[in-house]
Short mmCIF file of C-alpha atoms in Angstrom, two decimals:
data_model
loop_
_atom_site.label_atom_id
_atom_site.label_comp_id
_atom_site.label_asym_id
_atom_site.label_seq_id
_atom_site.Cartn_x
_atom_site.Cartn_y
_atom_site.Cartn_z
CA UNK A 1393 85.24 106.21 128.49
CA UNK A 1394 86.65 102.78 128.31
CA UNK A 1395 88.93 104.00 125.14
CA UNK A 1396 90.46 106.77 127.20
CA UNK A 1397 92.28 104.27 129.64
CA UNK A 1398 93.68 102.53 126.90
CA UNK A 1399 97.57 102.70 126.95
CA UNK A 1400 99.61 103.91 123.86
CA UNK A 1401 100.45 100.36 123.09
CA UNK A 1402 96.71 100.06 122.56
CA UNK A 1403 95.87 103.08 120.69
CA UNK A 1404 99.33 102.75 118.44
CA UNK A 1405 97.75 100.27 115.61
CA UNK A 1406 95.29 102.93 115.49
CA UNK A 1407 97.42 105.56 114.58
CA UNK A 1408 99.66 103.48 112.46
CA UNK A 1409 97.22 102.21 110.35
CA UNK A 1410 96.54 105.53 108.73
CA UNK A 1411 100.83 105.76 107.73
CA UNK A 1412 99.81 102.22 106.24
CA UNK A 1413 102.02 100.40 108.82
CA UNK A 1414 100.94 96.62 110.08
CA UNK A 1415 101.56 95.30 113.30
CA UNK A 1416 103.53 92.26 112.57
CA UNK A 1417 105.35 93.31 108.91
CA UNK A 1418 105.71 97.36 109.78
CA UNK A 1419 106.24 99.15 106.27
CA UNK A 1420 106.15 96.33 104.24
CA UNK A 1421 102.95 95.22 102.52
CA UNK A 1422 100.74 92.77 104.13
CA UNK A 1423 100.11 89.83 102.10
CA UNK A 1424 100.46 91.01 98.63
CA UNK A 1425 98.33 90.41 95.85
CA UNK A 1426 99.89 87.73 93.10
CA UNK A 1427 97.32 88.12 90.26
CA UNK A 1428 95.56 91.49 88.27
CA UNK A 1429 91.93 90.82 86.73
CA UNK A 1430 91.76 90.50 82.91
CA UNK A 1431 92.78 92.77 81.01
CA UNK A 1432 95.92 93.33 83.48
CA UNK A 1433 97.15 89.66 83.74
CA UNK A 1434 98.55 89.99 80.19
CA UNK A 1435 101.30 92.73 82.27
CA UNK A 1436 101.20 89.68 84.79
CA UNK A 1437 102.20 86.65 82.13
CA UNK A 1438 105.34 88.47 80.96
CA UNK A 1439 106.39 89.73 84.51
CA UNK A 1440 106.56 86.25 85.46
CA UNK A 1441 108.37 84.88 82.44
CA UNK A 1442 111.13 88.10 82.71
CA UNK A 1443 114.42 85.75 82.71
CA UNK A 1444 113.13 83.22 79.77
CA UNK A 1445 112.04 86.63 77.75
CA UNK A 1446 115.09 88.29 78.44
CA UNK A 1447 117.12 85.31 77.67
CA UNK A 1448 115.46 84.58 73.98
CA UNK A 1449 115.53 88.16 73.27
CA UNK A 1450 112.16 87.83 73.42
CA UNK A 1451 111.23 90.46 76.25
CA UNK A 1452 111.05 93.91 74.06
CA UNK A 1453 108.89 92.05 71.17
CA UNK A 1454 106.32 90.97 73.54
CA UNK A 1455 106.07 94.64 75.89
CA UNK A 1456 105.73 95.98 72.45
CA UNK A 1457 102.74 93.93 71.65
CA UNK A 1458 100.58 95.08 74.57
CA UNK A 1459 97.76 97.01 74.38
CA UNK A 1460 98.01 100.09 76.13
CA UNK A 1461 95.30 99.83 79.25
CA UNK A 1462 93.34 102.34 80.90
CA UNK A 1463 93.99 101.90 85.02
CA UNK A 1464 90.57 102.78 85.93
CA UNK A 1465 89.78 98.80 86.38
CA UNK A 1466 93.16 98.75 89.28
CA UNK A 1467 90.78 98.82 92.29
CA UNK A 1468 92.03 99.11 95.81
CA UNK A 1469 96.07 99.79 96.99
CA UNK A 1470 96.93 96.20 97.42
CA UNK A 1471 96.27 95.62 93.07
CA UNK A 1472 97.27 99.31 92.16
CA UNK A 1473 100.65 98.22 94.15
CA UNK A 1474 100.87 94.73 92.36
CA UNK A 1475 100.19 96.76 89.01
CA UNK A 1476 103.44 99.24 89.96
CA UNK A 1477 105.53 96.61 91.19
CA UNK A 1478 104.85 94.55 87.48
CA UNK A 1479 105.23 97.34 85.57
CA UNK A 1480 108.50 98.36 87.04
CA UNK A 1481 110.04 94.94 86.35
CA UNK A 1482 109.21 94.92 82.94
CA UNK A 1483 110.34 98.61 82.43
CA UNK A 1484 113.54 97.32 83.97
CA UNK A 1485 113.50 95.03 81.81
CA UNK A 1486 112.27 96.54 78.38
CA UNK A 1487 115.33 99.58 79.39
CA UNK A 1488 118.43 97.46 80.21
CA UNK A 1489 117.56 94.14 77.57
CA UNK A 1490 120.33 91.86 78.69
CA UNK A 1491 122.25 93.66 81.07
CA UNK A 1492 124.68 94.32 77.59
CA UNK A 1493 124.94 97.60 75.85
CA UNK A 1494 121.72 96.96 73.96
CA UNK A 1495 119.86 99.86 76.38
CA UNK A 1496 116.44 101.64 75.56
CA UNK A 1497 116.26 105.19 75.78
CA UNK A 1498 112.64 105.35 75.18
CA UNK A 1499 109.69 103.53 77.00
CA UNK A 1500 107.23 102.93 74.52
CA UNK A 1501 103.54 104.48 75.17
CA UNK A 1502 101.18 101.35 75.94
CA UNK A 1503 103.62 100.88 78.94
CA UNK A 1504 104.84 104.49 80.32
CA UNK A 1505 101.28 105.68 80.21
CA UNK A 1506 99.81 103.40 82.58
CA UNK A 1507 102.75 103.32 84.20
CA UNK A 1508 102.94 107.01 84.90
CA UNK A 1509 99.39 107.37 85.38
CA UNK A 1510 99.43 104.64 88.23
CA UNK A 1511 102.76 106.34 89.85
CA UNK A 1512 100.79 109.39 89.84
CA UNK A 1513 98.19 107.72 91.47
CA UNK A 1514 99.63 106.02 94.33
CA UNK A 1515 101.81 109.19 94.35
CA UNK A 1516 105.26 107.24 93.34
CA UNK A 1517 108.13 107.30 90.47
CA UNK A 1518 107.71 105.34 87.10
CA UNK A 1519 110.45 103.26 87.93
CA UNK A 1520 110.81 100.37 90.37
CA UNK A 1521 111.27 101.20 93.63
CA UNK A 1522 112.56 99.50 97.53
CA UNK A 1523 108.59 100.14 98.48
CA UNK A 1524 108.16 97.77 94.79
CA UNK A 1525 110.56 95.01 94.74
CA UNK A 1526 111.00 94.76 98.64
CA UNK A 1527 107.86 95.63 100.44
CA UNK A 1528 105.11 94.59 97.87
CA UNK A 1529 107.58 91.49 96.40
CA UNK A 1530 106.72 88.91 98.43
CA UNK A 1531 104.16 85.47 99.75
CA UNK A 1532 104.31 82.42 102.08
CA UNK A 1533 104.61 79.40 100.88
CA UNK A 1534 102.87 78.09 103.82
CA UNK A 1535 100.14 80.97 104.76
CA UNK A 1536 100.17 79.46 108.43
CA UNK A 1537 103.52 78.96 108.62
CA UNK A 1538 106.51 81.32 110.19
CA UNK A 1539 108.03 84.67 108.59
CA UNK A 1540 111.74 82.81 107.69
CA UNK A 1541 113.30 82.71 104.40
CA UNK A 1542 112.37 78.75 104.11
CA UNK A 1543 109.10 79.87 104.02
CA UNK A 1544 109.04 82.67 101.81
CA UNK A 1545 109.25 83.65 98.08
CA UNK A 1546 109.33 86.41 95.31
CA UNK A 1547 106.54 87.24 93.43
CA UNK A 1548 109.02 88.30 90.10
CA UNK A 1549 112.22 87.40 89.27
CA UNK A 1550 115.11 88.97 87.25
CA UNK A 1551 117.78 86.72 85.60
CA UNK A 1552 120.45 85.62 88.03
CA UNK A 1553 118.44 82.39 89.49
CA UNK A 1554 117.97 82.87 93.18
CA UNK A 1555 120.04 85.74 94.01
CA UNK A 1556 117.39 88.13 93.02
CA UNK A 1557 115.53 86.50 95.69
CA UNK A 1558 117.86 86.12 98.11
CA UNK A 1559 118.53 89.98 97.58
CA UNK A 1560 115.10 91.04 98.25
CA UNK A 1561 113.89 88.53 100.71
CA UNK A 1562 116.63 89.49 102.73
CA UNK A 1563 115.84 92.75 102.59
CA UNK A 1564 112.51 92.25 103.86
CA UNK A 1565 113.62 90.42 106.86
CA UNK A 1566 115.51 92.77 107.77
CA UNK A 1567 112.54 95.01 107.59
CA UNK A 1568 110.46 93.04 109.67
CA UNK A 1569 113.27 92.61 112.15
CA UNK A 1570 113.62 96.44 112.81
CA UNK A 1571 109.58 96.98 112.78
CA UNK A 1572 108.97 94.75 115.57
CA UNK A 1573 110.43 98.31 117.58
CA UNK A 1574 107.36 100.54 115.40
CA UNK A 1575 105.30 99.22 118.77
CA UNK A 1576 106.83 101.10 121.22
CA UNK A 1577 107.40 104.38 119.74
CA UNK A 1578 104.62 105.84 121.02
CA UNK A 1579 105.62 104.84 124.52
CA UNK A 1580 109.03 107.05 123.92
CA UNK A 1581 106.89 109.76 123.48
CA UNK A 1582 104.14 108.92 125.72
CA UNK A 1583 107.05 108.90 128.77
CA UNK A 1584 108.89 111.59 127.19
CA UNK A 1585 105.69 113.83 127.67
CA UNK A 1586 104.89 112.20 131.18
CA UNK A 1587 108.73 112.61 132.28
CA UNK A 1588 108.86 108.91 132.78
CA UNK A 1589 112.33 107.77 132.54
CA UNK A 1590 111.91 103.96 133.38
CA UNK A 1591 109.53 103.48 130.45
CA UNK A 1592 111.81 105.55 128.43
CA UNK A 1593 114.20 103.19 129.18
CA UNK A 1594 112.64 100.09 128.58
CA UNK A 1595 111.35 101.32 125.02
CA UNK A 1596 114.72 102.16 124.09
CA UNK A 1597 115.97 98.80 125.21
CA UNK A 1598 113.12 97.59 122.64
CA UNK A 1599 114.79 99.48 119.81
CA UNK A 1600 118.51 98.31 120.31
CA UNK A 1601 117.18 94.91 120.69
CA UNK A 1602 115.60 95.21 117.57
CA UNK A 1603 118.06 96.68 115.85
CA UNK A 1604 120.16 94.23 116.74
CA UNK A 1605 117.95 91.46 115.24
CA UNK A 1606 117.77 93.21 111.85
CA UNK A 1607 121.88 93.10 111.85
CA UNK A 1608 121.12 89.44 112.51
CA UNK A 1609 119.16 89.06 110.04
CA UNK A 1610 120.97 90.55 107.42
CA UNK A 1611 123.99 88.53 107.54
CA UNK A 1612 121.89 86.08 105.76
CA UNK A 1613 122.73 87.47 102.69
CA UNK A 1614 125.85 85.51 102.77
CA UNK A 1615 124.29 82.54 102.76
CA UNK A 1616 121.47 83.82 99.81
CA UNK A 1617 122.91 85.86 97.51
CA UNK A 1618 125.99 85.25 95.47
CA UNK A 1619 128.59 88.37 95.01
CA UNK A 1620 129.68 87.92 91.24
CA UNK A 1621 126.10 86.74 90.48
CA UNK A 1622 124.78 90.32 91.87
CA UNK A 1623 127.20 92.38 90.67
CA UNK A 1624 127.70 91.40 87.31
CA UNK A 1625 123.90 90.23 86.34
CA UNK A 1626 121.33 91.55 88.50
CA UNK A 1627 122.41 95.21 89.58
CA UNK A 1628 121.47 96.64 86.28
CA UNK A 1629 118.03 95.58 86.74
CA UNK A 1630 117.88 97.48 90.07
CA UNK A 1631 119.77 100.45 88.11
CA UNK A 1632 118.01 104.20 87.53
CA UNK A 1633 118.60 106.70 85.05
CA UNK A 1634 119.48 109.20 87.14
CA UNK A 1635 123.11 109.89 87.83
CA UNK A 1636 124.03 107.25 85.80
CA UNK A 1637 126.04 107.47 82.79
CA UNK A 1638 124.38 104.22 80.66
CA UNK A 1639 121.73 106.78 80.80
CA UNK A 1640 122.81 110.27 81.24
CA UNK A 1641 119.83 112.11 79.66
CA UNK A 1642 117.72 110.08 81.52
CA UNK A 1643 114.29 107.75 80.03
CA UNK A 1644 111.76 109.17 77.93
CA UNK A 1645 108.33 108.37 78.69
CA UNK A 1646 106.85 108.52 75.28
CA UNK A 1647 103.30 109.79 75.35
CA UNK A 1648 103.73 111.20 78.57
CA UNK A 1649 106.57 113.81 78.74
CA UNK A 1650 108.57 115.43 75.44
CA UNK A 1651 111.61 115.21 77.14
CA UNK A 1652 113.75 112.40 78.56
CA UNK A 1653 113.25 111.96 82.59
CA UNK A 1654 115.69 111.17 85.33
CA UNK A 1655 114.77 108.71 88.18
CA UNK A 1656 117.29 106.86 90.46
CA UNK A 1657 117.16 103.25 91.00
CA UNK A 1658 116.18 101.42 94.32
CA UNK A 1659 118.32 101.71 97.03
CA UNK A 1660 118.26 100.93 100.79
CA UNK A 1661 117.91 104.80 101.38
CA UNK A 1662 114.48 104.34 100.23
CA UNK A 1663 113.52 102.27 103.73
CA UNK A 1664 111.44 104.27 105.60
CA UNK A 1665 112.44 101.94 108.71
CA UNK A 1666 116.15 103.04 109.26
CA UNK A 1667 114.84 106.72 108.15
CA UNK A 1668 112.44 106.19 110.97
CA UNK A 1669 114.97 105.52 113.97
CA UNK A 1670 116.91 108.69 112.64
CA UNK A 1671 114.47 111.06 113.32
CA UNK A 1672 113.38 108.66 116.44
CA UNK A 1673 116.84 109.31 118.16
CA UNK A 1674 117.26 112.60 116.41
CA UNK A 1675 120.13 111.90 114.37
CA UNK A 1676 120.86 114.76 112.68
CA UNK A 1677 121.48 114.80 108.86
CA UNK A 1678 119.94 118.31 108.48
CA UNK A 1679 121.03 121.68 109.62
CA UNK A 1680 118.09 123.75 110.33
CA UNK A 1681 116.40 121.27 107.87
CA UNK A 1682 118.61 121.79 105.14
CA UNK A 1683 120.55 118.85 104.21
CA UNK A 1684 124.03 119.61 105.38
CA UNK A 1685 126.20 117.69 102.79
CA UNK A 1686 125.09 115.09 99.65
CA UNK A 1687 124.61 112.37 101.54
CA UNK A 1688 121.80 114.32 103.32
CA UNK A 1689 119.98 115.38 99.94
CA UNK A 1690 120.23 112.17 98.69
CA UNK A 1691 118.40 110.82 101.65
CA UNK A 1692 116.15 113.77 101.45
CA UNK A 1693 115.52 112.92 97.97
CA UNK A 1694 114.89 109.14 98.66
CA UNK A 1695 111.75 109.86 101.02
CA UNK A 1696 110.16 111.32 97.89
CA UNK A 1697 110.58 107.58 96.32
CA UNK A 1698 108.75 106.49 99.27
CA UNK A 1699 104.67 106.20 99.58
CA UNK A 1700 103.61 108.93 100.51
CA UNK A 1701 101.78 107.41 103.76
CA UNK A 1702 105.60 106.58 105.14
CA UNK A 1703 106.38 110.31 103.92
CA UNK A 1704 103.58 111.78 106.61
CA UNK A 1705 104.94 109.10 109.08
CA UNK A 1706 108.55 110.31 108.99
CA UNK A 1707 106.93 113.96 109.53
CA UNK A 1708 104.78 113.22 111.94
CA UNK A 1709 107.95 111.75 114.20
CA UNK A 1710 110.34 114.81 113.35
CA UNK A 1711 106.98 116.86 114.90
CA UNK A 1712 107.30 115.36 118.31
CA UNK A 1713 109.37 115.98 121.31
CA UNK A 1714 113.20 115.11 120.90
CA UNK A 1715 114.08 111.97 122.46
CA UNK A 1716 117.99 113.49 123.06
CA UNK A 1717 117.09 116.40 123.89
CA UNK A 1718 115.05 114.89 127.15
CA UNK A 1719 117.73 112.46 127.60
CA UNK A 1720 120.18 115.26 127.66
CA UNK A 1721 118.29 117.21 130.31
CA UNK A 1722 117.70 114.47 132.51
CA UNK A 1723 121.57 114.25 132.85
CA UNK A 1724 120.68 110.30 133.87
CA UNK A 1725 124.16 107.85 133.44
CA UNK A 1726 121.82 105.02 132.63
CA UNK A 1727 119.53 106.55 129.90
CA UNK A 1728 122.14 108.19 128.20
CA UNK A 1729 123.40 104.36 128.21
CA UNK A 1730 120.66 103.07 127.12
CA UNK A 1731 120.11 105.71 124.48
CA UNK A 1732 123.58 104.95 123.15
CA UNK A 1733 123.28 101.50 122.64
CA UNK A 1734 119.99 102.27 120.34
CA UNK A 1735 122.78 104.55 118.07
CA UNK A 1736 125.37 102.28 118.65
CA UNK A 1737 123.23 99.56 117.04
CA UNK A 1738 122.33 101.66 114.22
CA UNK A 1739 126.16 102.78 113.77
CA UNK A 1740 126.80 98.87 113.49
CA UNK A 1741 124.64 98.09 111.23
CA UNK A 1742 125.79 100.86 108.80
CA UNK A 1743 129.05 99.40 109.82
CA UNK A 1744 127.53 96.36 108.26
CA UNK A 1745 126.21 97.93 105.35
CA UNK A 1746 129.72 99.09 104.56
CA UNK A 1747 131.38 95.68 104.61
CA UNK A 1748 128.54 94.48 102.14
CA UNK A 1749 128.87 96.93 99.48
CA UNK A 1750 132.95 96.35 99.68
CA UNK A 1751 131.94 92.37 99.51
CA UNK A 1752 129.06 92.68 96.58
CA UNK A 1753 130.38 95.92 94.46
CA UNK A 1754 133.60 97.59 95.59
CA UNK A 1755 135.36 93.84 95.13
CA UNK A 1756 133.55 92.67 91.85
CA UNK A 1757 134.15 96.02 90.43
CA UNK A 1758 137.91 96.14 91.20
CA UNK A 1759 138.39 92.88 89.45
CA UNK A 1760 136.26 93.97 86.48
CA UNK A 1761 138.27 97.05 86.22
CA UNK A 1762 141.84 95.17 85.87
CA UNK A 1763 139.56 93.60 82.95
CA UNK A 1764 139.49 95.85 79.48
CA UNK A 1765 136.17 97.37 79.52
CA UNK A 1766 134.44 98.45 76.22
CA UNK A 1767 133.82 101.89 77.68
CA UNK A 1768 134.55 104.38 80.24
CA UNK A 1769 130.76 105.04 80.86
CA UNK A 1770 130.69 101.44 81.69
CA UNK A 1771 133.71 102.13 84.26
CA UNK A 1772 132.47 104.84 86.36
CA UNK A 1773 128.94 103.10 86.83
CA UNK A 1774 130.38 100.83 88.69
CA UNK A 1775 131.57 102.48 91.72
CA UNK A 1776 128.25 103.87 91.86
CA UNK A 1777 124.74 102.30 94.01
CA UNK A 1778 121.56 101.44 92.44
CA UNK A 1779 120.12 104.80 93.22
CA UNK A 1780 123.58 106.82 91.71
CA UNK A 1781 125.34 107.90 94.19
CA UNK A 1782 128.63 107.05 95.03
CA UNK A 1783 127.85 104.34 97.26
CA UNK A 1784 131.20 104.06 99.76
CA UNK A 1785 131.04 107.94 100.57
CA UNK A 1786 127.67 108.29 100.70
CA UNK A 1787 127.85 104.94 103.57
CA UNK A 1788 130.36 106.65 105.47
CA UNK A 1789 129.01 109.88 105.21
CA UNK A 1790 125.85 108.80 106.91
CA UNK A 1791 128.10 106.95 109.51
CA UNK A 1792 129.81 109.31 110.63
CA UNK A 1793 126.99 111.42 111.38
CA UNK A 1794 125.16 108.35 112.78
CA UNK A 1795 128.37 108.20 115.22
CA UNK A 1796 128.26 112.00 116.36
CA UNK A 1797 124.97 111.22 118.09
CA UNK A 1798 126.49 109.30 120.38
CA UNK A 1799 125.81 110.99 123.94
CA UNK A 1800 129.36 112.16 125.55
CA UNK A 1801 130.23 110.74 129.39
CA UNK A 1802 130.42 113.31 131.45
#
């Protein structure tokens, strides 16, 4: 009986631990695994040893010396996602060479196998993904010591020294920031259900707050990452082939599909945390659950680049009771305050988002394009995000509808 007086505080690790979601990093995975048993930790050796390899053109010899290994030895999620996470660097890798025009078209056998039979697996793309190089990218340096960027490190690196780091460290703190609000959802809906508008309240004071760190924490990307260092070196190793002219047929997966394939690159649209207060505060990028405009497919599209745990997550939020909807009815000044200051936290930090891209790609590319460049496919990629979309419209896109949730004063 004891279990049945528990609050929803109490039960919520409960539930969350099916979606795969931890209590102190939320989405991200906790404590990842740094090594693979033999015969995997030859994938590990040239993982770690990407940026030397790359830079002695030594890289494609060496992937194309590997045997090609059967996965049935990757027991347990935490070394199947070390295994994807390694062999989406070195496809990266083994694809764009030395960030030149040197590109593979085809990923040779004793790599795509594996690799596709371990993305089926875990039920994710062959290529590397935000739930890869983010969420599963990452140790202490000090296990007892505190979740800061002093403390932390990157499992792989890319060429480009620290900024590859400083990308996805970032990244994750801002992650971690935002999850520390996962707690309370299922207060909102506990005191949605239970008409209780002071809880209500205080959980959606929670979420701003939160929110608000996670802006906070992003700005640190200033201070980590440099602009010409991301732009001109380690973008392409975060690029796709999908919508992307370098590759317009897309990457062929020899020995697993006869015909090329088309996958889009990571992107911040595959965060299942920012996905998460969408649905939470029911903003809208659907119509009838059709995606109203691109911006809405392509966000559509990036929850299938998500694992599929996160997937039933999102889905199992966009089942419940609408959070506006009750704070609509209620017709209550200081909810519909409070409410607003949850989207008016998420508005600035796509506000935020906005003035990075202009800083880290719109600016870099402007000043490559006064530049001659050696082709116009090389041009038009530039204006484009990691996962192919154009990035500045698709941004503001999702802003604006972010800002149309805003509750009107009556």
């Amino acid at each position: 009986m004891a279990a049945d007086k528990s609050s929803p505080m109490e039960k919520s690790w409960t539930i969350f631990k099916e979606y795969h979601i931890d209590e102190d990093v939320g989405f991200a995975l906790p404590l990842p695994l740094e090594e693979l048993p033999h015969p995997y930790d030859a994938w590990i050796s040239i993982a770690r040893n990407l940026p030397e390899l790359i830079n002695n053109n030594q890289l494609r010899v060496e992937v194309e010396k590997l045997a090609k290994l059967s996965i049935d030895g990757l027991r347990g999620h935490k070394a199947q996602r070390l295994a994807h996470l390694v062999l989406g660097y070195i496809t990266m890798a083994y694809v764009w060479g030395r960030g030149d025009e040197d590109i593979r078209k085809v990923l040779p056998s004793n790599i795509a196998v594996p690799y596709c039979q371990l993305s089926e697996k875990l039920g994710l793309p062959p290529i590397l993904l935000y739930a890869d190089c983010v969420l599963a990218n990452w140790k202490k340096k000090d296990p007892n010591g505190p979740m800061t960027y002093e403390n932390m490190d990157i499992l792989f690196s890319f060429p480009g020294g620290d900024c590859g780091k400083g990308f996805f460290l970032v990244s994750l703190l801002v992650e971690i920031a935002a999850a520390s609000a996962i707690k309370v959802i299922p207060n909102i809906f506990d005191a949605v259900q239970r008409e209780d508008t002071d809880t209500l309240q205080k959980a959606l004071l929670d979420i701003s707050s939160s929110l608000r760190k996670a802006k906070k924490a992003f700005s640190q990307i200033h201070e980590y990452v440099d602009p010409n260092l991301f732009f001109s070196v380690l973008r392409i190793y975060l690029s796709g082939w999908k919508g992307n002219p370098l590759l317009s047929e897309g990457l062929l997966y020899e020995g697993v599909w006869d015909t090329p394939k088309k996958f889009a690159g990571g992107s911040a649209a595959q965060s299942s945390i920012f996905q998460c207060f969408d649905v939470l505060l029911g903003i809208q990028h659907t119509v009838g659950g059709v995606p109203s405009d691109f911006a809405a497919e392509f966000l559509q599209e990036m929850r299938t680049y998500m694992p599929p745990a996160h997937q039933s997550f999102l889905l199992s939020l966009k089942a419940k009771p609408s959070v506006r909807e009750f704070v609509l009815s209620k017709g209550n000044a200081t909810l519909q305050k409070t409410y607003n200051e949850c989207v008016e936290a998420m508005v600035s930090l796509r506000n935020y988002h906005l003035g990075i891209v202009a800083k880290y790609i719109m600016i870099p590319a402007s000043r490559q394009s006064k530049v001659e460049r050696s082709s116009e496919e090389a041009s038009e990629s530039e204006s484009k995000g990691t996962g192919g979309t154009n990035i500045m419209d698709f941004l503001k896109t999702v802003r604006v509808k972010t800002v149309s949730c805003l509750l009107k004063e009556d």
